[in-house]
PDB file of C-alpha atoms in Angstrom:
ATOM      1  CA  GLU A   1    -101.800  30.091 -19.103  1.00  0.00           C
ATOM      2  CA  GLN A   2    -101.739  33.826 -20.768  1.00  0.00           C
ATOM      3  CA  LEU A   3    -102.805  32.648 -23.934  1.00  0.00           C
ATOM      4  CA  ILE A   4    -105.628  30.692 -22.589  1.00  0.00           C
ATOM      5  CA  LYS A   5    -106.976  34.089 -20.726  1.00  0.00           C
ATOM      6  CA  SER A   6    -106.646  35.810 -23.927  1.00  0.00           C
ATOM      7  CA  LYS A   7    -109.303  33.536 -25.627  1.00  0.00           C
ATOM      8  CA  ILE A   8    -111.316  32.896 -22.894  1.00  0.00           C
ATOM      9  CA  ASN A   9    -114.793  34.282 -21.801  1.00  0.00           C
ATOM     10  CA  LYS A  10    -113.934  37.015 -19.322  1.00  0.00           C
ATOM     11  CA  ASN A  11    -116.164  35.537 -16.942  1.00  0.00           C
ATOM     12  CA  LEU A  12    -113.928  32.458 -16.548  1.00  0.00           C
ATOM     13  CA  LEU A  13    -110.921  34.130 -16.360  1.00  0.00           C
ATOM     14  CA  ASP A  14    -110.497  33.499 -12.486  1.00  0.00           C
ATOM     15  CA  LYS A  15    -111.001  29.819 -13.298  1.00  0.00           C
ATOM     16  CA  ILE A  16    -107.717  29.874 -15.086  1.00  0.00           C
ATOM     17  CA  ASP A  17    -105.159  28.590 -12.926  1.00  0.00           C
ATOM     18  CA  PHE A  18    -101.977  26.880 -13.983  1.00  0.00           C
ATOM     19  CA  THR A  19    -100.140  27.195 -10.545  1.00  0.00           C
ATOM     20  CA  ILE A  20     -99.499  23.486  -9.911  1.00  0.00           C
ATOM     21  CA  GLU A  21     -98.350  23.207 -13.545  1.00  0.00           C
ATOM     22  CA  ILE A  22     -95.734  25.830 -13.474  1.00  0.00           C
ATOM     23  CA  ASP A  23     -94.131  24.286  -9.991  1.00  0.00           C
ATOM     24  CA  LEU A  24     -94.330  20.783 -11.384  1.00  0.00           C
ATOM     25  CA  PHE A  25     -92.505  22.068 -14.577  1.00  0.00           C
ATOM     26  CA  ASN A  26     -90.147  24.301 -12.531  1.00  0.00           C
ATOM     27  CA  ASP A  27     -89.232  20.755 -10.292  1.00  0.00           C
ATOM     28  CA  LEU A  28     -88.607  18.909 -13.466  1.00  0.00           C
ATOM     29  CA  ILE A  29     -86.004  21.866 -14.850  1.00  0.00           C
ATOM     30  CA  ALA A  30     -84.349  21.764 -11.434  1.00  0.00           C
ATOM     31  CA  TYR A  31     -84.090  17.962 -11.291  1.00  0.00           C
ATOM     32  CA  THR A  32     -82.842  17.716 -14.982  1.00  0.00           C
ATOM     33  CA  MET A  33     -80.174  20.250 -14.098  1.00  0.00           C
ATOM     34  CA  LYS A  34     -79.300  18.419 -10.927  1.00  0.00           C
ATOM     35  CA  VAL A  35     -78.913  15.252 -13.369  1.00  0.00           C
ATOM     36  CA  LEU A  36     -76.698  17.004 -15.805  1.00  0.00           C
ATOM     37  CA  VAL A  37     -74.506  18.780 -13.366  1.00  0.00           C
ATOM     38  CA  SER A  38     -73.975  15.308 -11.346  1.00  0.00           C
ATOM     39  CA  GLY A  39     -72.994  13.527 -14.796  1.00  0.00           C
ATOM     40  CA  ILE A  40     -70.381  16.059 -15.462  1.00  0.00           C
ATOM     41  CA  THR A  41     -69.057  15.796 -11.929  1.00  0.00           C
ATOM     42  CA  GLU A  42     -69.048  12.131 -12.058  1.00  0.00           C
ATOM     43  CA  ARG A  43     -67.061  12.526 -15.115  1.00  0.00           C
ATOM     44  CA  CYS A  44     -64.684  14.552 -13.105  1.00  0.00           C
ATOM     45  CA  GLU A  45     -63.965  12.066 -10.253  1.00  0.00           C
ATOM     46  CA  ASN A  46     -60.658  11.512 -11.760  1.00  0.00           C
ATOM     47  CA  VAL A  47     -59.564  14.726 -11.628  1.00  0.00           C
ATOM     48  CA  PHE A  48     -60.422  14.824  -8.411  1.00  0.00           C
ATOM     49  CA  LYS A  49     -58.675  11.621  -7.555  1.00  0.00           C
ATOM     50  CA  SER A  50     -55.880  12.721  -9.354  1.00  0.00           C
ATOM     51  CA  MET A  51     -55.395  15.994  -7.645  1.00  0.00           C
ATOM     52  CA  SER A  52     -55.873  13.974  -3.713  1.00  0.00           C
ATOM     53  CA  SER A  53     -53.283  11.533  -4.428  1.00  0.00           C
ATOM     54  CA  ILE A  54     -50.605  14.189  -5.144  1.00  0.00           C
ATOM     55  CA  GLN A  55     -48.255  14.598  -2.104  1.00  0.00           C
ATOM     56  CA  TRP A  56     -48.576  18.250  -1.564  1.00  0.00           C
ATOM     57  CA  MET A  57     -46.308  18.091   1.649  1.00  0.00           C
ATOM     58  CA  ASN A  58     -43.557  16.921  -0.673  1.00  0.00           C
ATOM     59  CA  ILE A  59     -43.861  19.722  -3.543  1.00  0.00           C
ATOM     60  CA  ASP A  60     -40.356  21.126  -3.432  1.00  0.00           C
ATOM     61  CA  LYS A  61     -40.685  22.850  -6.808  1.00  0.00           C
ATOM     62  CA  VAL A  62     -43.372  24.673  -8.922  1.00  0.00           C
ATOM     63  CA  GLY A  63     -43.980  23.637 -12.551  1.00  0.00           C
ATOM     64  CA  GLU A  64     -46.595  24.070 -15.084  1.00  0.00           C
ATOM     65  CA  GLU A  65     -50.290  23.531 -14.115  1.00  0.00           C
ATOM     66  CA  SER A  66     -50.989  19.862 -13.011  1.00  0.00           C
ATOM     67  CA  SER A  67     -52.009  17.163 -15.197  1.00  0.00           C
ATOM     68  CA  TYR A  68     -55.653  17.236 -13.219  1.00  0.00           C
ATOM     69  CA  CYS A  69     -56.108  20.631 -14.724  1.00  0.00           C
ATOM     70  CA  HIS A  70     -55.422  19.217 -18.444  1.00  0.00           C
ATOM     71  CA  ILE A  71     -57.911  16.431 -17.682  1.00  0.00           C
ATOM     72  CA  LEU A  72     -60.684  18.909 -16.532  1.00  0.00           C
ATOM     73  CA  HIS A  73     -59.934  20.834 -19.195  1.00  0.00           C
ATOM     74  CA  THR A  74     -60.670  18.030 -21.872  1.00  0.00           C
ATOM     75  CA  ILE A  75     -63.677  17.002 -20.190  1.00  0.00           C
ATOM     76  CA  LEU A  76     -65.412  19.878 -20.210  1.00  0.00           C
ATOM     77  CA  VAL A  77     -64.301  21.095 -23.682  1.00  0.00           C
ATOM     78  CA  GLU A  78     -66.156  17.775 -24.836  1.00  0.00           C
ATOM     79  CA  CYS A  79     -69.098  18.018 -22.886  1.00  0.00           C
ATOM     80  CA  ILE A  80     -70.073  21.977 -22.701  1.00  0.00           C
ATOM     81  CA  PRO A  81     -70.877  22.446 -26.289  1.00  0.00           C
ATOM     82  CA  LYS A  82     -73.289  19.430 -26.642  1.00  0.00           C
ATOM     83  CA  ILE A  83     -74.802  20.989 -23.453  1.00  0.00           C
ATOM     84  CA  ARG A  84     -75.074  24.485 -24.813  1.00  0.00           C
ATOM     85  CA  ASP A  85     -76.833  23.470 -27.984  1.00  0.00           C
ATOM     86  CA  ALA A  86     -79.129  21.744 -25.900  1.00  0.00           C
ATOM     87  CA  LEU A  87     -80.585  24.090 -23.384  1.00  0.00           C
ATOM     88  CA  PRO A  88     -82.249  27.784 -23.861  1.00  0.00           C
ATOM     89  CA  PRO A  89     -79.516  30.285 -22.634  1.00  0.00           C
ATOM     90  CA  SER A  90     -81.101  30.964 -19.451  1.00  0.00           C
ATOM     91  CA  TYR A  91     -80.885  27.299 -18.431  1.00  0.00           C
ATOM     92  CA  PHE A  92     -78.025  27.157 -19.780  1.00  0.00           C
ATOM     93  CA  ASN A  93     -76.425  29.603 -17.690  1.00  0.00           C
ATOM     94  CA  ASN A  94     -78.061  28.249 -14.722  1.00  0.00           C
ATOM     95  CA  PHE A  95     -76.266  24.781 -15.285  1.00  0.00           C
ATOM     96  CA  CYS A  96     -72.680  26.897 -15.397  1.00  0.00           C
ATOM     97  CA  THR A  97     -73.190  28.173 -12.345  1.00  0.00           C
ATOM     98  CA  LYS A  98     -74.340  24.806 -10.477  1.00  0.00           C
ATOM     99  CA  LEU A  99     -71.462  23.143 -11.950  1.00  0.00           C
ATOM    100  CA  SER A 100     -68.984  25.594 -11.529  1.00  0.00           C
ATOM    101  CA  THR A 101     -69.684  25.831  -7.896  1.00  0.00           C
ATOM    102  CA  ASP A 102     -69.711  22.262  -7.493  1.00  0.00           C
ATOM    103  CA  LEU A 103     -66.223  22.040  -8.624  1.00  0.00           C
ATOM    104  CA  LEU A 104     -64.992  24.534  -7.052  1.00  0.00           C
ATOM    105  CA  GLN A 105     -66.808  23.543  -3.456  1.00  0.00           C
ATOM    106  CA  ARG A 106     -64.974  19.797  -4.276  1.00  0.00           C
ATOM    107  CA  TYR A 107     -61.473  21.543  -5.364  1.00  0.00           C
ATOM    108  CA  HIS A 108     -61.498  23.478  -1.960  1.00  0.00           C
ATOM    109  CA  ASP A 109     -62.671  20.586   0.081  1.00  0.00           C
ATOM    110  CA  ILE A 110     -59.777  18.495  -1.170  1.00  0.00           C
ATOM    111  CA  ILE A 111     -57.130  21.735  -0.161  1.00  0.00           C
ATOM    112  CA  VAL A 112     -58.655  22.023   3.157  1.00  0.00           C
ATOM    113  CA  ARG A 113     -58.368  18.185   4.090  1.00  0.00           C
ATOM    114  CA  GLN A 114     -54.412  17.919   3.123  1.00  0.00           C
ATOM    115  CA  LYS A 115     -52.617  16.935   6.411  1.00  0.00           C
ATOM    116  CA  ARG A 116     -50.232  19.545   5.091  1.00  0.00           C
ATOM    117  CA  ILE A 117     -48.891  21.462   2.329  1.00  0.00           C
ATOM    118  CA  SER A 118     -45.867  22.782   1.703  1.00  0.00           C
ATOM    119  CA  GLU A 119     -45.025  26.337   0.369  1.00  0.00           C
ATOM    120  CA  MET A 120     -44.150  25.300  -2.881  1.00  0.00           C
ATOM    121  CA  GLY A 121     -47.169  22.915  -2.758  1.00  0.00           C
ATOM    122  CA  CYS A 122     -49.109  26.086  -2.122  1.00  0.00           C
ATOM    123  CA  GLN A 123     -47.544  27.992  -4.787  1.00  0.00           C
ATOM    124  CA  GLN A 124     -48.610  25.462  -7.242  1.00  0.00           C
ATOM    125  CA  LEU A 125     -52.033  25.121  -5.992  1.00  0.00           C
ATOM    126  CA  LEU A 126     -51.950  28.912  -6.604  1.00  0.00           C
ATOM    127  CA  LEU A 127     -51.196  28.538 -10.303  1.00  0.00           C
ATOM    128  CA  ASP A 128     -53.799  25.790 -10.673  1.00  0.00           C
ATOM    129  CA  THR A 129     -56.549  27.690  -8.704  1.00  0.00           C
ATOM    130  CA  TYR A 130     -55.895  30.504 -11.416  1.00  0.00           C
ATOM    131  CA  ASN A 131     -55.889  28.181 -14.257  1.00  0.00           C
ATOM    132  CA  ILE A 132     -59.174  26.645 -13.232  1.00  0.00           C
ATOM    133  CA  LYS A 133     -60.866  30.011 -12.699  1.00  0.00           C
ATOM    134  CA  THR A 134     -59.895  31.160 -16.193  1.00  0.00           C
ATOM    135  CA  LEU A 135     -61.571  27.825 -17.518  1.00  0.00           C
ATOM    136  CA  LEU A 136     -64.668  28.247 -15.815  1.00  0.00           C
ATOM    137  CA  LEU A 137     -65.104  31.670 -16.109  1.00  0.00           C
ATOM    138  CA  TYR A 138     -64.796  30.689 -19.905  1.00  0.00           C
ATOM    139  CA  LEU A 139     -67.125  27.960 -19.402  1.00  0.00           C
ATOM    140  CA  HIS A 140     -70.365  29.550 -21.447  1.00  0.00           C
ATOM    141  CA  ASN A 141     -68.078  29.734 -24.807  1.00  0.00           C
ATOM    142  CA  LEU A 142     -65.940  26.501 -24.549  1.00  0.00           C
ATOM    143  CA  SER A 143     -65.606  24.936 -28.140  1.00  0.00           C
ATOM    144  CA  THR A 144     -64.050  22.143 -29.556  1.00  0.00           C
ATOM    145  CA  SER A 145     -63.860  23.563 -33.059  1.00  0.00           C
ATOM    146  CA  THR A 146     -60.326  25.532 -32.390  1.00  0.00           C
ATOM    147  CA  THR A 147     -57.164  24.662 -30.163  1.00  0.00           C
ATOM    148  CA  ASN A 148     -57.904  27.430 -28.077  1.00  0.00           C
ATOM    149  CA  SER A 149     -61.146  26.174 -27.080  1.00  0.00           C
ATOM    150  CA  THR A 150     -61.963  29.139 -25.112  1.00  0.00           C
ATOM    151  CA  THR A 151     -63.030  31.128 -28.274  1.00  0.00           C
ATOM    152  CA  THR A 152     -66.005  33.089 -27.891  1.00  0.00           C
ATOM    153  CA  THR A 153     -69.265  31.704 -29.368  1.00  0.00           C
ATOM    154  CA  ASN A 154     -72.940  32.628 -29.358  1.00  0.00           C
ATOM    155  CA  ASN A 155     -71.922  35.865 -27.587  1.00  0.00           C
ATOM    156  CA  ASN A 156     -75.091  37.344 -27.545  1.00  0.00           C
ATOM    157  CA  THR A 157     -77.420  34.222 -26.376  1.00  0.00           C
ATOM    158  CA  ILE A 158     -76.956  35.319 -22.327  1.00  0.00           C
ATOM    159  CA  SER A 159     -77.093  39.098 -21.257  1.00  0.00           C
ATOM    160  CA  SER A 160     -74.338  40.525 -19.741  1.00  0.00           C
ATOM    161  CA  SER A 161     -76.031  40.962 -16.576  1.00  0.00           C
ATOM    162  CA  GLN A 162     -75.914  37.321 -16.295  1.00  0.00           C
ATOM    163  CA  ILE A 163     -72.345  37.006 -17.303  1.00  0.00           C
ATOM    164  CA  GLN A 164     -71.206  39.183 -14.698  1.00  0.00           C
ATOM    165  CA  ILE A 165     -73.214  37.539 -11.991  1.00  0.00           C
ATOM    166  CA  TYR A 166     -71.932  34.256 -12.937  1.00  0.00           C
ATOM    167  CA  SER A 167     -68.146  35.829 -12.999  1.00  0.00           C
ATOM    168  CA  ARG A 168     -68.431  37.295  -9.553  1.00  0.00           C
ATOM    169  CA  ILE A 169     -69.412  33.926  -8.076  1.00  0.00           C
ATOM    170  CA  ILE A 170     -66.276  32.138  -9.995  1.00  0.00           C
ATOM    171  CA  ASN A 171     -64.080  35.490  -8.571  1.00  0.00           C
ATOM    172  CA  THR A 172     -65.515  35.202  -4.961  1.00  0.00           C
ATOM    173  CA  ARG A 173     -65.033  31.565  -4.414  1.00  0.00           C
ATOM    174  CA  THR A 174     -61.621  31.272  -5.833  1.00  0.00           C
ATOM    175  CA  SER A 175     -60.575  34.445  -4.111  1.00  0.00           C
ATOM    176  CA  HIS A 176     -61.343  32.598  -1.162  1.00  0.00           C
ATOM    177  CA  ILE A 177     -59.482  29.298  -1.771  1.00  0.00           C
ATOM    178  CA  GLU A 178     -56.436  31.774  -2.915  1.00  0.00           C
ATOM    179  CA  MET A 179     -56.438  33.565   0.504  1.00  0.00           C
ATOM    180  CA  ILE A 180     -56.313  30.097   2.275  1.00  0.00           C
ATOM    181  CA  LEU A 181     -53.297  28.917   0.190  1.00  0.00           C
ATOM    182  CA  LYS A 182     -51.471  32.354   0.826  1.00  0.00           C
ATOM    183  CA  LEU A 183     -52.252  32.376   4.511  1.00  0.00           C
ATOM    184  CA  VAL A 184     -50.468  28.889   4.743  1.00  0.00           C
ATOM    185  CA  THR A 185     -47.063  30.508   3.551  1.00  0.00           C
ATOM    186  CA  LEU A 186     -46.866  33.211   5.734  1.00  0.00           C
ATOM    187  CA  PRO A 187     -44.412  32.889   8.518  1.00  0.00           C
ATOM    188  CA  ASN A 188     -45.719  31.736  11.661  1.00  0.00           C
ATOM    189  CA  GLU A 189     -45.239  35.111  13.784  1.00  0.00           C
ATOM    190  CA  LEU A 190     -47.366  36.947  10.965  1.00  0.00           C
ATOM    191  CA  LEU A 191     -49.905  34.229  10.959  1.00  0.00           C
ATOM    192  CA  VAL A 192     -52.758  36.047  13.019  1.00  0.00           C
ATOM    193  CA  GLU A 193     -52.187  39.311  11.979  1.00  0.00           C
ATOM    194  CA  ARG A 194     -52.718  38.746   8.847  1.00  0.00           C
ATOM    195  CA  PHE A 195     -55.423  36.130   9.221  1.00  0.00           C
ATOM    196  CA  LEU A 196     -57.612  38.904  11.010  1.00  0.00           C
ATOM    197  CA  ASN A 197     -56.884  41.288   8.047  1.00  0.00           C
ATOM    198  CA  MET A 198     -57.632  38.712   5.367  1.00  0.00           C
ATOM    199  CA  TRP A 199     -60.374  36.790   6.805  1.00  0.00           C
ATOM    200  CA  SER A 200     -62.208  39.314   8.930  1.00  0.00           C
ATOM    201  CA  ASP A 201     -65.184  36.787   9.620  1.00  0.00           C
ATOM    202  CA  GLY A 202     -62.663  33.646   9.991  1.00  0.00           C
ATOM    203  CA  THR A 203     -63.399  31.637  13.037  1.00  0.00           C
ATOM    204  CA  PRO A 204     -60.746  29.903  15.687  1.00  0.00           C
ATOM    205  CA  ALA A 205     -61.625  26.900  13.954  1.00  0.00           C
ATOM    206  CA  ASP A 206     -60.417  28.184  10.495  1.00  0.00           C
ATOM    207  CA  LEU A 207     -57.212  29.379  11.956  1.00  0.00           C
ATOM    208  CA  GLN A 208     -56.892  25.896  13.514  1.00  0.00           C
ATOM    209  CA  MET A 209     -57.264  24.504   9.750  1.00  0.00           C
ATOM    210  CA  ILE A 210     -54.983  26.887   8.360  1.00  0.00           C
ATOM    211  CA  MET A 211     -52.266  25.589  10.986  1.00  0.00           C
ATOM    212  CA  THR A 212     -52.612  22.282  10.459  1.00  0.00           C
ATOM    213  CA  LEU A 213     -52.111  22.736   6.535  1.00  0.00           C
ATOM    214  CA  LYS A 214     -49.013  24.874   7.809  1.00  0.00           C
ATOM    215  CA  GLY A 215     -47.962  21.685   9.837  1.00  0.00           C
ATOM    216  CA  ILE A 216     -47.873  23.412  13.358  1.00  0.00           C
ATOM    217  CA  LYS A 217     -48.123  20.720  15.902  1.00  0.00           C
ATOM    218  CA  LYS A 218     -51.316  20.846  18.399  1.00  0.00           C
ATOM    219  CA  GLN A 219     -49.626  21.920  21.390  1.00  0.00           C
ATOM    220  CA  GLU A 220     -48.018  25.081  19.704  1.00  0.00           C
ATOM    221  CA  GLN A 221     -51.451  25.956  17.968  1.00  0.00           C
ATOM    222  CA  PHE A 222     -52.713  27.122  21.923  1.00  0.00           C
ATOM    223  CA  ILE A 223     -50.375  30.122  21.321  1.00  0.00           C
ATOM    224  CA  TYR A 224     -52.198  31.580  18.296  1.00  0.00           C
ATOM    225  CA  LEU A 225     -55.414  30.515  19.171  1.00  0.00           C
ATOM    226  CA  GLU A 226     -54.999  32.421  22.156  1.00  0.00           C
ATOM    227  CA  ALA A 227     -53.730  35.625  20.255  1.00  0.00           C
ATOM    228  CA  LEU A 228     -56.683  35.355  17.956  1.00  0.00           C
ATOM    229  CA  GLY A 229     -59.107  35.388  21.044  1.00  0.00           C
ATOM    230  CA  THR A 230     -57.187  38.297  22.377  1.00  0.00           C
ATOM    231  CA  ASN A 231     -58.224  40.354  19.362  1.00  0.00           C
ATOM    232  CA  LYS A 232     -61.466  39.012  18.634  1.00  0.00           C
ATOM    233  CA  ASN A 233     -62.816  38.598  22.244  1.00  0.00           C
ATOM    234  CA  ILE A 234     -62.909  34.535  21.917  1.00  0.00           C
ATOM    235  CA  THR A 235     -62.840  32.657  25.377  1.00  0.00           C
ATOM    236  CA  ILE A 236     -60.620  29.502  25.166  1.00  0.00           C
ATOM    237  CA  ASN A 237     -60.223  26.769  27.612  1.00  0.00           C
ATOM    238  CA  PRO A 238     -56.522  26.117  28.092  1.00  0.00           C
ATOM    239  CA  THR A 239     -57.391  22.814  29.539  1.00  0.00           C
ATOM    240  CA  THR A 240     -59.206  21.215  26.553  1.00  0.00           C
ATOM    241  CA  ASN A 241     -57.881  23.480  23.562  1.00  0.00           C
ATOM    242  CA  SER A 242     -61.837  24.019  23.090  1.00  0.00           C
ATOM    243  CA  ILE A 243     -63.174  27.579  21.795  1.00  0.00           C
ATOM    244  CA  SER A 244     -66.335  29.103  21.966  1.00  0.00           C
ATOM    245  CA  ASN A 245     -67.478  32.766  20.918  1.00  0.00           C
ATOM    246  CA  SER A 246     -68.644  34.596  24.156  1.00  0.00           C
ATOM    247  CA  ILE A 247     -70.527  32.372  25.787  1.00  0.00           C
ATOM    248  CA  SER A 248     -70.484  34.055  29.059  1.00  0.00           C
ATOM    249  CA  SER A 249     -74.060  34.318  29.383  1.00  0.00           C
ATOM    250  CA  ASN A 250     -74.623  30.643  29.631  1.00  0.00           C
ATOM    251  CA  VAL A 251     -71.789  30.089  31.466  1.00  0.00           C
ATOM    252  CA  SER A 252     -71.285  32.876  34.127  1.00  0.00           C
ATOM    253  CA  ASP A 253     -74.221  31.729  35.755  1.00  0.00           C
ATOM    254  CA  ALA A 254     -73.327  28.067  36.242  1.00  0.00           C
ATOM    255  CA  MET A 255     -69.730  29.003  36.869  1.00  0.00           C
ATOM    256  CA  SER A 256     -70.028  31.873  39.351  1.00  0.00           C
ATOM    257  CA  GLY A 257     -68.615  32.714  42.616  1.00  0.00           C
ATOM    258  CA  ALA A 258     -66.146  30.006  43.610  1.00  0.00           C
ATOM    259  CA  VAL A 259     -65.180  28.819  40.169  1.00  0.00           C
ATOM    260  CA  SER A 260     -64.423  32.346  39.048  1.00  0.00           C
ATOM    261  CA  GLY A 261     -62.407  32.564  41.925  1.00  0.00           C
ATOM    262  CA  ALA A 262     -60.391  29.668  41.810  1.00  0.00           C
ATOM    263  CA  VAL A 263     -59.691  30.313  38.081  1.00  0.00           C
ATOM    264  CA  ALA A 264     -58.435  33.619  39.105  1.00  0.00           C
ATOM    265  CA  ALA A 265     -56.234  32.050  41.471  1.00  0.00           C
ATOM    266  CA  ALA A 266     -55.308  29.558  39.705  1.00  0.00           C
ATOM    267  CA  PHE A 267     -53.932  31.586  36.652  1.00  0.00           C
ATOM    268  CA  THR A 268     -52.377  34.412  38.896  1.00  0.00           C
ATOM    269  CA  THR A 269     -48.974  32.359  39.102  1.00  0.00           C
ATOM    270  CA  GLN A 270     -47.653  29.085  38.406  1.00  0.00           C
ATOM    271  CA  ALA A 271     -46.854  28.690  42.056  1.00  0.00           C
ATOM    272  CA  SER A 272     -50.465  29.142  43.091  1.00  0.00           C
ATOM    273  CA  LEU A 273     -51.873  26.835  40.482  1.00  0.00           C
ATOM    274  CA  SER A 274     -50.865  23.565  42.182  1.00  0.00           C
ATOM    275  CA  LEU A 275     -52.198  25.427  45.898  1.00  0.00           C
ATOM    276  CA  ALA A 276     -55.414  26.311  44.186  1.00  0.00           C
ATOM    277  CA  SER A 277     -55.943  22.881  42.089  1.00  0.00           C
ATOM    278  CA  SER A 278     -58.160  20.863  44.786  1.00  0.00           C
ATOM    279  CA  THR A 279     -60.541  23.765  45.259  1.00  0.00           C
ATOM    280  CA  PHE A 280     -60.696  24.552  41.690  1.00  0.00           C
ATOM    281  CA  THR A 281     -61.125  20.955  40.583  1.00  0.00           C
ATOM    282  CA  SER A 282     -64.324  20.087  42.728  1.00  0.00           C
ATOM    283  CA  THR A 283     -65.910  23.198  42.121  1.00  0.00           C
ATOM    284  CA  ALA A 284     -65.339  23.304  38.484  1.00  0.00           C
ATOM    285  CA  ARG A 285     -66.585  19.783  38.287  1.00  0.00           C
ATOM    286  CA  SER A 286     -69.942  20.765  40.272  1.00  0.00           C
ATOM    287  CA  ALA A 287     -70.230  23.466  37.621  1.00  0.00           C
ATOM    288  CA  VAL A 288     -69.488  21.235  34.753  1.00  0.00           C
ATOM    289  CA  GLY A 289     -72.168  18.772  36.171  1.00  0.00           C
ATOM    290  CA  ASN A 290     -74.726  21.538  36.441  1.00  0.00           C
ATOM    291  CA  LEU A 291     -74.095  22.338  32.770  1.00  0.00           C
ATOM    292  CA  LYS A 292     -74.562  18.990  31.864  1.00  0.00           C
ATOM    293  CA  TRP A 293     -71.200  18.856  30.029  1.00  0.00           C
ATOM    294  CA  VAL A 294     -69.573  15.316  29.240  1.00  0.00           C
ATOM    295  CA  SER A 295     -66.565  15.214  30.966  1.00  0.00           C
ATOM    296  CA  ASN A 296     -63.150  13.449  29.848  1.00  0.00           C
ATOM    297  CA  SER A 297     -61.945  11.121  32.455  1.00  0.00           C
ATOM    298  CA  ASN A 298     -58.495  11.410  30.546  1.00  0.00           C
ATOM    299  CA  ASN A 299     -58.379  15.173  31.419  1.00  0.00           C
ATOM    300  CA  ASN A 300     -58.549  16.725  34.758  1.00  0.00           C
ATOM    301  CA  VAL A 301     -60.589  19.879  35.013  1.00  0.00           C
TER     302      VAL A 301
END
């Protein structure tokens, strides 16, 4: 476009507009990047299957990095140099960013979906996370020409600012995974305090996820959720163990008057609970009906 504008009659400059063509070209680039990334992640499917097959709750000692880390290393060392040679530096950096974030997201998801992880299992995963982080930080420079395979090549092809941004993304995502694993290893009595310190924007659902990985029984989790609610001003419904972030503006209008009085009376002492139950039940059901909530027939309000 600029070349044509530099050679054409100035009276026709406003007629030269390649906006549509540029958008189509950018869409094509984005699509090819998506295809490249999906191709590598599909090759890494065995990595994630191997990781998922490990019984992390039964790990009782920490060894060297897990076998799935070696598989991932082998795949990336084989594929990355070929892609680097075929792409301009800026596109290759974009590819590395997308690939790394996708791989780390998949890695994160496998961890948080575990039924339980033992303390030694967490330590092993922390070691694996460190090795994967190191591998991804050197992703731009992976090479098959040396046994080290992390030797720097084409050092000047990508700007230092791009590398810094990429490194920050990798460190941020791996630090989050490491934080989750460290929380799982904590003694139960320190969990809420450290959770608040380490995960300042963490939600009750996040805390429940940590407790599940620790193997804390569901009926015991409410104690910790209640402690979290006290510190973060979160309302917890003790009947259903459901959690909400201060939705009092919507609830207070519907559950005012008699319901709030019944709740106060019901929770003053255990003795008063049985006396207030009939009044509380009828008024609460009425309020729930006003809110159009779906009642659970198996649970009394």
